[in-house]
Coordinates of C-alpha atoms and ligand atoms in Angstrom, one line a residue:
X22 CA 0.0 0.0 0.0
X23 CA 1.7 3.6 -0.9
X24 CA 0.7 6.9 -0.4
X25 CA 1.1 10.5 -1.8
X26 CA 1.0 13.8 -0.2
X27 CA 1.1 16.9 -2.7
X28 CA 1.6 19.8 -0.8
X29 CA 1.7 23.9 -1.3
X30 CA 1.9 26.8 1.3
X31 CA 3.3 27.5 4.7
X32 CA 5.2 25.8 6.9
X33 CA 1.8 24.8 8.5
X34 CA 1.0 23.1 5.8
X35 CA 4.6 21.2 5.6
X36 CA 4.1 20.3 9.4
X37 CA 0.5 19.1 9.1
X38 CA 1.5 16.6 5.7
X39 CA 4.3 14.9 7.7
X40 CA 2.5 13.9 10.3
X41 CA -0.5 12.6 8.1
X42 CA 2.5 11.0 6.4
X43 CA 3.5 9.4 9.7
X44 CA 0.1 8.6 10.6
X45 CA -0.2 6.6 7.2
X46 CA 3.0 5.2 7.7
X47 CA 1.9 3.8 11.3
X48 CA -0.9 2.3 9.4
X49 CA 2.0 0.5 6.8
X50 CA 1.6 2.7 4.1
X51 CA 4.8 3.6 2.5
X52 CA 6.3 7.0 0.5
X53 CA 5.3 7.1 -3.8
X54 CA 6.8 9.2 -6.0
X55 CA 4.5 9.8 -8.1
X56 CA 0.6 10.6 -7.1
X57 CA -0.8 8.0 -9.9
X58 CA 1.3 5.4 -8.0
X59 CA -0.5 5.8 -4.9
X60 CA -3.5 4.3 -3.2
X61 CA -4.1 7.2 -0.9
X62 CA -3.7 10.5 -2.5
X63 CA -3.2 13.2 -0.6
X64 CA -3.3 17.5 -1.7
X65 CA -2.4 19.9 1.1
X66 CA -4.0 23.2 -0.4
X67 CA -2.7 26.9 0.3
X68 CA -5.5 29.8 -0.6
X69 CA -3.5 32.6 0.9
X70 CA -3.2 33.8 -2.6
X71 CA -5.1 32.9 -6.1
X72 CA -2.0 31.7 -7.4
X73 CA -1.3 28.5 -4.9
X74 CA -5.1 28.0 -5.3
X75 CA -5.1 27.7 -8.9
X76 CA -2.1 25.6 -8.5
X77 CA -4.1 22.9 -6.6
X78 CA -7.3 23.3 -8.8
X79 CA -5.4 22.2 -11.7
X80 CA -3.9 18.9 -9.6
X81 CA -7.1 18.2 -9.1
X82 CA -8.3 18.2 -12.4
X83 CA -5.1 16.0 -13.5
X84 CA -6.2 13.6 -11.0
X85 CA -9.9 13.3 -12.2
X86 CA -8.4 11.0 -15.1
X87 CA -6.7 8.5 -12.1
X88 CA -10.0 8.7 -10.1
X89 CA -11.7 7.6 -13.7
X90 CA -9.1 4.6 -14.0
X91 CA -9.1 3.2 -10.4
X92 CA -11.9 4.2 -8.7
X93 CA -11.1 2.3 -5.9
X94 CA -8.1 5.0 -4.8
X95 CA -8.6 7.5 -2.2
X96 CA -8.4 11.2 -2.8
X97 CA -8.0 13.3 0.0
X98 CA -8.2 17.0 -0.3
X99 CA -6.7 18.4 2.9
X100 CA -5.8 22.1 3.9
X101 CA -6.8 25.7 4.0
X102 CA -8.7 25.0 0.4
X103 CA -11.1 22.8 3.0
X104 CA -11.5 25.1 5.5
X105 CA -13.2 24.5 8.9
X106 CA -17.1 24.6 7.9
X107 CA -19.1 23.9 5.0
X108 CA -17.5 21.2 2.2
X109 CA -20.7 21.3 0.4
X110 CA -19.8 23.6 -3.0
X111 CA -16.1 21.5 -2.8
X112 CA -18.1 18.5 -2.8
X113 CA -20.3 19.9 -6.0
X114 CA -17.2 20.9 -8.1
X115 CA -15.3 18.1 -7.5
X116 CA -17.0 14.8 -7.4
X117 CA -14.5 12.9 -7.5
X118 CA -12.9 13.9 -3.9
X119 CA -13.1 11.3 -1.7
X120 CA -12.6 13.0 1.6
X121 CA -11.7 16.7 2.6
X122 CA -9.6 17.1 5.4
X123 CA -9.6 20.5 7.6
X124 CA -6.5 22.2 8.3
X125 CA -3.8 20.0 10.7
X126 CA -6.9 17.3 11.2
X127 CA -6.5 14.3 9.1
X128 CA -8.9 12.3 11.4
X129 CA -11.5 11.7 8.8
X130 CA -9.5 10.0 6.5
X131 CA -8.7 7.1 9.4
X132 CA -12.3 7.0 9.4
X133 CA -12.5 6.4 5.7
X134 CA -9.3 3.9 4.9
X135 CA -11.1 1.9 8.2
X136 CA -14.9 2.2 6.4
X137 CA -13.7 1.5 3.0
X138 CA -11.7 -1.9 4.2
X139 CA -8.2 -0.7 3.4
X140 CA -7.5 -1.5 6.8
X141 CA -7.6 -4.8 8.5
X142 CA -8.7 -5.4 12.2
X143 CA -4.8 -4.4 13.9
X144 CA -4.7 -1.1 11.7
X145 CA -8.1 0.0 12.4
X146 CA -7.0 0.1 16.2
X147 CA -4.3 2.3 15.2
X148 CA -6.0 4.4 13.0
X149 CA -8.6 4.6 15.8
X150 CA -5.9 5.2 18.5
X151 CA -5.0 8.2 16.0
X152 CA -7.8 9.8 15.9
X153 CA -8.2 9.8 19.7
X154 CA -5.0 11.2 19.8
X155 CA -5.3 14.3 17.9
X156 CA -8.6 15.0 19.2
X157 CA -6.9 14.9 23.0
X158 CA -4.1 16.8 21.7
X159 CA -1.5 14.2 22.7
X160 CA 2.1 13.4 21.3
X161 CA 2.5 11.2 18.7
X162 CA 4.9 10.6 16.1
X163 CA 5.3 13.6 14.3
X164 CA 8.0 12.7 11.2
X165 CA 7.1 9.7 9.1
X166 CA 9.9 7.1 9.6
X167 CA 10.4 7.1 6.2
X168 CA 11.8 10.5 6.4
X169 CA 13.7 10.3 10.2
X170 CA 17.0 10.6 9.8
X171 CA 16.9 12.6 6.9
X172 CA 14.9 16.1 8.6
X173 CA 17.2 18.0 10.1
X174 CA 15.3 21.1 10.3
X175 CA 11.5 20.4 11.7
X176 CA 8.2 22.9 12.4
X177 CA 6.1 22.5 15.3
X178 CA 3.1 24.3 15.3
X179 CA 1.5 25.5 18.4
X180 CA -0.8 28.0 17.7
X181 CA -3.3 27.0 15.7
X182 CA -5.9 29.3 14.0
X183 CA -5.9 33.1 14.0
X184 CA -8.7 35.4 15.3
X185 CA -6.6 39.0 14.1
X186 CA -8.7 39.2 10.7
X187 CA -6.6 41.3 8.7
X188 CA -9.0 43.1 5.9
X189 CA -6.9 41.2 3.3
X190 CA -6.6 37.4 4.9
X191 CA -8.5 34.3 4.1
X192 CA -6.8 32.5 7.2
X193 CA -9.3 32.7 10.1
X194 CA -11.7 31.9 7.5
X195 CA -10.2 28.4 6.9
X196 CA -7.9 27.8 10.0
X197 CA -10.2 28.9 12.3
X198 CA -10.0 31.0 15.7
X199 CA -6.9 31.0 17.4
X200 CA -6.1 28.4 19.8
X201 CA -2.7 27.3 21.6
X202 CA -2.1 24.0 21.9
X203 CA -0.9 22.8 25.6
X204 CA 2.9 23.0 26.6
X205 CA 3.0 19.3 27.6
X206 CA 2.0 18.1 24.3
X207 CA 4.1 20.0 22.7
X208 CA 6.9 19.5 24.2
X209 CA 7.0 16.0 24.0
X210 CA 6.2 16.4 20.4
X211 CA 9.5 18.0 20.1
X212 CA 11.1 15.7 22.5
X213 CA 10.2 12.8 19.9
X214 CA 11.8 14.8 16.9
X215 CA 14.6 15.3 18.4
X216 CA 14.9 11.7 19.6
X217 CA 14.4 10.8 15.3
X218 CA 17.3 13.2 14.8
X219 CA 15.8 16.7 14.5
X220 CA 18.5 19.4 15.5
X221 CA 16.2 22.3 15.0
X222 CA 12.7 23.2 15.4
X223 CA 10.7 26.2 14.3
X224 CA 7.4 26.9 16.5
X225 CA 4.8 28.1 14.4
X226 CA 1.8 30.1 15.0
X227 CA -0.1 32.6 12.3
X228 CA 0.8 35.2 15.2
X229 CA 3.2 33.3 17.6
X230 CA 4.2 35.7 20.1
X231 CA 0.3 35.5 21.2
X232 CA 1.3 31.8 22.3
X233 CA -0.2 31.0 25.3
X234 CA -2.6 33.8 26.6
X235 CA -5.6 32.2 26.1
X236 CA -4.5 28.5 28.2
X237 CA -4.8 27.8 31.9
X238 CA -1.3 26.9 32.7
X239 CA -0.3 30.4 32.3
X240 CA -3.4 32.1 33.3
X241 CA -1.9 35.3 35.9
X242 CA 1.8 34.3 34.9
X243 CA 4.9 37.5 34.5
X244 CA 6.1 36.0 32.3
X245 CA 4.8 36.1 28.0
X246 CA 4.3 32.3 27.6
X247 CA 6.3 32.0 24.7
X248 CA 9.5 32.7 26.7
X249 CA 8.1 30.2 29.2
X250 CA 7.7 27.7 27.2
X251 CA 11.4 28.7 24.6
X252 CA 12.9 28.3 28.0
X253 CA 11.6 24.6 28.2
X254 CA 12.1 23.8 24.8
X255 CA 15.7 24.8 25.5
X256 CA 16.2 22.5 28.1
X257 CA 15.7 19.5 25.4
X258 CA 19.2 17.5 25.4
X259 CA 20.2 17.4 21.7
X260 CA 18.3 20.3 20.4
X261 CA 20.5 22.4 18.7
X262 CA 18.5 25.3 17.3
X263 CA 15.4 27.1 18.4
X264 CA 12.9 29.6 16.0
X265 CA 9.9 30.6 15.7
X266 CA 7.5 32.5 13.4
X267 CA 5.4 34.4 12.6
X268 CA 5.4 37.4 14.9
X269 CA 2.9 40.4 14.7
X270 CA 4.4 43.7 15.8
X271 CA 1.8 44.2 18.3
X272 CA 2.9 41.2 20.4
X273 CA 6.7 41.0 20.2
X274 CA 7.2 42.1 24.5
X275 CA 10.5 43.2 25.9
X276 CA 11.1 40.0 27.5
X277 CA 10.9 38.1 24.5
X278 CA 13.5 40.0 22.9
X279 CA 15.4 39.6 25.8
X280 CA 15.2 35.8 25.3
X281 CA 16.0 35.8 22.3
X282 CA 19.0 37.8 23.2
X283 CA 19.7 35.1 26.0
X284 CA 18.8 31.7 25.6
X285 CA 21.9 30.5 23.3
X286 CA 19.8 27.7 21.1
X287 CA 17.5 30.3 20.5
X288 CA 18.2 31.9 16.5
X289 CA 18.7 35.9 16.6
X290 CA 16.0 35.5 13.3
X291 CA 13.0 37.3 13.5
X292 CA 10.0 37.0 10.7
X293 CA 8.1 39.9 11.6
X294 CA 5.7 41.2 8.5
X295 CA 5.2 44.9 7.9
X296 CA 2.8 44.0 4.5
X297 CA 2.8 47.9 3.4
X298 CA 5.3 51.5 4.5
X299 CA 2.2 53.5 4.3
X300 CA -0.3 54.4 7.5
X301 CA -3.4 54.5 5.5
X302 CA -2.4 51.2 4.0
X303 CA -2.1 49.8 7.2
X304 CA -5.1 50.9 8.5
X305 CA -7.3 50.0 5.6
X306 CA -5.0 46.3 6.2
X307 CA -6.5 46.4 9.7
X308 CA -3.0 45.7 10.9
X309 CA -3.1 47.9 13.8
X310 CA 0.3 49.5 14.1
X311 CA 2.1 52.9 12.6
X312 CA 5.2 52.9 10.0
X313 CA 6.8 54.6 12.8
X314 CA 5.8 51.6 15.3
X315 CA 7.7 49.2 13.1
X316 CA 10.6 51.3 12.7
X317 CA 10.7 51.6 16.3
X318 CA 10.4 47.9 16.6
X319 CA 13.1 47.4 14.0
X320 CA 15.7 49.6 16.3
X321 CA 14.5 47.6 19.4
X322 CA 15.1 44.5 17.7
X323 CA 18.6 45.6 16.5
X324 CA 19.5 47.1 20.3
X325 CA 18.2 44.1 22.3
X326 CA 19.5 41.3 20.1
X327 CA 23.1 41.4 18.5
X328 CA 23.3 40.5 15.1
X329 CA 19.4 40.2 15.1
X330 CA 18.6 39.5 11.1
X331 CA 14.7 40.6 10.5
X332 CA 12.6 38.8 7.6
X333 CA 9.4 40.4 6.3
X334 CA 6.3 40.1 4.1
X335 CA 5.0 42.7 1.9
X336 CA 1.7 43.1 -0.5
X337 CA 1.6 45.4 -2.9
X338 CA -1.9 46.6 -5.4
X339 CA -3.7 46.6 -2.0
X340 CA -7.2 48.0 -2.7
X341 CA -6.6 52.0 -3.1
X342 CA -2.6 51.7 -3.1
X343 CA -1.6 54.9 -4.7
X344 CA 1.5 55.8 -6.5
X345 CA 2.8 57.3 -3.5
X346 CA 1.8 54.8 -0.5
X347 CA 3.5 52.4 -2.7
X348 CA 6.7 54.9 -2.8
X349 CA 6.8 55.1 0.8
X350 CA 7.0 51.1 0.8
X351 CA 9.6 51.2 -1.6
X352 CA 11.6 54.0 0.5
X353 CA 10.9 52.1 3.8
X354 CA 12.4 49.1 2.2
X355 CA 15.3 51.0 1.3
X356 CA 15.9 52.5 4.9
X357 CA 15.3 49.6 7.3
X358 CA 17.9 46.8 5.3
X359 CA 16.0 44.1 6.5
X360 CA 17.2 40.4 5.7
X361 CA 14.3 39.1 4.1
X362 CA 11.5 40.8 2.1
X363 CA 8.9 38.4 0.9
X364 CA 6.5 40.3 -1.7
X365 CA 3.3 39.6 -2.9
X366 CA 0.8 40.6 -5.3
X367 CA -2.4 41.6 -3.6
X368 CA -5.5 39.0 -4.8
X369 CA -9.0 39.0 -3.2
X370 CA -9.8 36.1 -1.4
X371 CA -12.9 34.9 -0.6
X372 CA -15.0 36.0 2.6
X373 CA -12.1 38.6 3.7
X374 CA -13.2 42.6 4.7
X375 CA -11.0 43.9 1.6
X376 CA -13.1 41.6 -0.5
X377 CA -16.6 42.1 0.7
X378 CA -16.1 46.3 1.1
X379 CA -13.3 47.6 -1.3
X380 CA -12.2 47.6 -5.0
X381 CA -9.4 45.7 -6.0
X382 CA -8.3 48.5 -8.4
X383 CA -4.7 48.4 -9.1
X384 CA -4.2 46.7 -12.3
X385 CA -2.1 43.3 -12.6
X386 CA 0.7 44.3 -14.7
X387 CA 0.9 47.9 -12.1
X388 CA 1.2 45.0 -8.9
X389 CA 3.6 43.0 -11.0
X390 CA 5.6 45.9 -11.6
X391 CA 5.6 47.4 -8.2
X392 CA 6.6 43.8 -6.8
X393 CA 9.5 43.7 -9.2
X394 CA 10.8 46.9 -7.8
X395 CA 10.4 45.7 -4.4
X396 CA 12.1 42.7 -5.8
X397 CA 15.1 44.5 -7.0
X398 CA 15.4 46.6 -4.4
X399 CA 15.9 44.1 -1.8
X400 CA 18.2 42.1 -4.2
X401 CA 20.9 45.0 -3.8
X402 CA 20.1 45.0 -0.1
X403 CA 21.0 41.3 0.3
X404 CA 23.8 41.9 -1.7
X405 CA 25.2 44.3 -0.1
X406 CA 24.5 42.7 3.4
X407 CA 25.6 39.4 2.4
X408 CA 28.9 41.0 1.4
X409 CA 29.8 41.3 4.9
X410 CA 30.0 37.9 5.5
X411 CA 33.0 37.0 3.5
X412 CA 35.7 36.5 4.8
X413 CA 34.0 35.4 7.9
X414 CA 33.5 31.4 9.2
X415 CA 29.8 30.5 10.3
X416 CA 27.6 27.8 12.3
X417 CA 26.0 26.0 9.6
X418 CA 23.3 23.3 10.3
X419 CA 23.7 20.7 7.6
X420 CA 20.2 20.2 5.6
X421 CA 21.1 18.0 3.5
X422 CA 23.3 17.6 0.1
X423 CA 22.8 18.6 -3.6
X424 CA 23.5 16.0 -5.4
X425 CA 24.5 17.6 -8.7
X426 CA 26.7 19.8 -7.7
X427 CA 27.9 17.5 -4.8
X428 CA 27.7 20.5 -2.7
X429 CA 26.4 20.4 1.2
X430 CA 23.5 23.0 2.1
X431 CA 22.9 24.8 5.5
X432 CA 22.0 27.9 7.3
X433 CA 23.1 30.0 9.8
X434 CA 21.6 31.1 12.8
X435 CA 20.2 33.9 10.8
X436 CA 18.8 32.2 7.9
X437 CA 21.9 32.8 5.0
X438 CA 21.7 29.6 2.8
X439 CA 25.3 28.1 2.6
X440 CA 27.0 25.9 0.4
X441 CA 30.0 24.0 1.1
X442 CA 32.1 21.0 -0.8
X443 CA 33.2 19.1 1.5
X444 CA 34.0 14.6 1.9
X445 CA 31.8 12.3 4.4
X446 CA 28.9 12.6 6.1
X447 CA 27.6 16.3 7.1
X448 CA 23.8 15.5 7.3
X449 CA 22.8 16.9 10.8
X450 CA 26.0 18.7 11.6
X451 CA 27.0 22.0 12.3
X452 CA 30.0 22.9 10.1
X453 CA 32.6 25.7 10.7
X454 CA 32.8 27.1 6.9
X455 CA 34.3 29.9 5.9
X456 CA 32.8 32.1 3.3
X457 CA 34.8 32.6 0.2
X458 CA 31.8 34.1 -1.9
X459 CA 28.6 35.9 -1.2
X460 CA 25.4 36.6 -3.5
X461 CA 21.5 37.8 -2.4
X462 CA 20.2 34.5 -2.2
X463 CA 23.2 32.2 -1.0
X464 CA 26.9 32.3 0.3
X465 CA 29.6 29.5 -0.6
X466 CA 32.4 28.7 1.4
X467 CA 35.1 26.3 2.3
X468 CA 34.7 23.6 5.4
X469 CA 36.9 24.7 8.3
X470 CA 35.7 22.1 10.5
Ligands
LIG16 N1 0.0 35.4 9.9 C1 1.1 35.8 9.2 C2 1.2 35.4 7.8 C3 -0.1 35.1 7.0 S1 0.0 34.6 5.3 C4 1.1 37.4 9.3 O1 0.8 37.9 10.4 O2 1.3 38.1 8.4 C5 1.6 34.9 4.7 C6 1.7 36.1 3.9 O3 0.9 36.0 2.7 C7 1.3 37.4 4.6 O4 2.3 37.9 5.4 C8 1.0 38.3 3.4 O5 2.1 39.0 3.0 C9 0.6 37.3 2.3 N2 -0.9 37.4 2.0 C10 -1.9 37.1 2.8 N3 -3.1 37.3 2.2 C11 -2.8 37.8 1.0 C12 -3.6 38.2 -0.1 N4 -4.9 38.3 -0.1 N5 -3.0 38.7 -1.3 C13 -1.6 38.7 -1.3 N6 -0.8 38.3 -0.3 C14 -1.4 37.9 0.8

């Protein structure tokens, strides 16, 4: 029995297939290649954008003809496409779905393999031990075994949802409110990656710095529950790296800074989205912070944490976007230097404020030309940033190997991608390599040890 898991999006989306994969797996189902291979098909859908939808729309429509040939398959569609509520009009347009799975709750589709007799009587236990599982929140395994040894790098989520409603964002729509998940569960979670050889671990959360607030355990505390719980996850004996993303201006407190600063395992890399340099922008984005609040951020950041390297997300052709708000953008990009600058042309999606109340009335090839300046811009940013590391040797955490060009690949602590040549095994290492040439996107450099 084999199975397939397509999937597009966020790192969410990444963490929620592999541990449907090592649910599957637990249930003897092993790794296809290819999707028309497999007896359980699985597509982990992103809507964020139209692009990523339109993606999985046509993989759907590829995988009508397989459906047509072997009926007896299983097609799961799974993900933010799904949503929490109503599958009815998915249902309508494509028929030949099997199941639809809601985001990071494959549960149904144990139900399903058990009903339709894939299973025999020892695997429907497990499948039903599964469920119960995720529905109490427990640890289970998290990476299939297929893939242990081999994942260096692993996300964790631990808030789940997001109740913020941005005017421009389809994610509380389809994730659902925001909820944190308990600090036990998670923690063993992440004691069990590491135990299958995961050095590093990203917490995830749509707005992660929020972790926590609304659970019992840390009801009254001082503390912000994120640091509470970075300080645990720091305790883990063969973790080697700590992150987490996404923050939210609003949220990021002076003592997690100061963590950050601190705890050693703990990366000084910080994804913090601005999304637009202009205050009525913002506004009309329902973000609820100032250009000047970020900038203020930004120098906090850059005071409280040395060497701190800052990663953001823009969206340009928002409804209204003039000329000139997307100017200031472009200047604000120019000032700050940040590390990472992820742009995005504006679509509607459904159900959001910006969709329902305003006009999306900057035209596609004015977006696509305003992201490619945002585009070039940062490229001579990085450049010019990345420049500074030559010469210098890094901590890089071995990923894994490009075969090709028999190079190794890594990062740093603050996310620079780095190739090295080097002879034996590197997988799960951190390497010493000295940088002998720097670009935007990567750096190369020779193994010192
Ligand atoms: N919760 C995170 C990220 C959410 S989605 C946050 O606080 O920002 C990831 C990124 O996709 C966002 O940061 C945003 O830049 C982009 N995005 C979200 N909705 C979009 C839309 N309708 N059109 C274009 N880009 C969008």
């Amino acid at each position: 029995m084999q199975y397939h898991i397509w999937t597009i999006g966020c790192q969410m989306n990444v963490a929620d297939s592999r541990r449907t994969a090592a649910g599957l797996e637990r249930l003897g189902y092993t790794p296809a290649a290819r999707a028309e291979d497999a007896d359980v098909i699985i597509l982990n859908t992103c809507v964020v954008r139209q692009q990523p939808e339109d993606k999985a729309v046509g993989r759907l429509n590829q995988l009508r003809r397989v459906k047509e040939r072997h009926p007896e398959r299983i097609l799961a569609l799974m993900g933010c496409m799904v949503g929490v509520k109503e599958t009815a009009a998915l249902q309508a347009r494509f028929p030949w779905v099997d199941v639809f799975l809601p985001p990071s709750d494959p549960t149904e589709l144990w139900a399903l393999l058990a009903e339709r007799g894939h299973l025999d009587e020892a695997q429907t236990l497990i499948a039903d031990a599964e469920a119960r599982r995720l529905a109490l929140g427990r640890a289970d395994t998290i990476l299939p075994p297929s893939e242990q040894a081999s994942i260096v790098s692993a996300h964790l989520p631990i808030v789940l949802g997001c109740s913020h409603a941005c005017t421009y964002c389809v994610i509380p729509y389809r994730r659902g409110a925001e909820r944190s998940r308990p600090p036990a569960a998670i923690l063993a979670e992440a004691r069990q990656m590491v135990a299958q050889g995961v050095k590093e671990i990203t917490l995830l959360g749509q707005i992660v710095d929020r972790y926590g607030y609304d659970l019992p355990e840390f009801a009254g505390a001082a503390e912000t529950p994120l640091v509470t719980l970075l300080r645990q996850m720091h305790e883990i004996e063969g973790l080697e790296r700590l992150r987490f993303l996404t923050s939210h201006p609003n949220w990021m407190t002076d003592d997690l800074l100061r963590a950050v600063a601190e705890l050693p395992k703990v990366c000084e890399h910080i994804e913090v989205p601005i999304q637009a340099g202009a205050d009525e922008v913002l506004a009309r984005m329902r973000r609820g912070y100032t250009v000047d609040d970020y900038r203020r951020l930004v120098a906090r950041l850059r005071e409280t944490i040395p060497g701190v390297s800052i990663a953001t997300d823009i969206i340009v052709g928002f409804p209204g976007e003039t000329e000139a708000q997307f100017r200031h953008t472009y200047e604000l990009l120019a000032e700050l230097k940040l590390d990472k600058a992820h742009i995005a042309r504006y679509s509607p999606r459904p159900q959001t404020v910006a969709t329902r109340t305003m006009t999306d009335d900057v035209p596609q090839e004015e977006k696509e030309r305003r992201r490619k300046a945002l585009d070039d811009l940062q490229a001579a940013v990085l450049e010019e940033l990345n420049a500074r590391y030559l010469g210098q040797t890094v901590a890089v955490l071995v990923e894994g190997r490009h075969v090709r060009q028999k190079r190794w690949f890594g990062r740093t602590r603050t996310e620079r991608l780095v190739f090295f040549p080097a002879e034996g095994n590197w997988l799960g290492r951190l390497a010493q390599v000295k940088i002998t040439w720097t670009g935007p996107w990567s750096l190369i450099g020779e193994i010192i040890r």
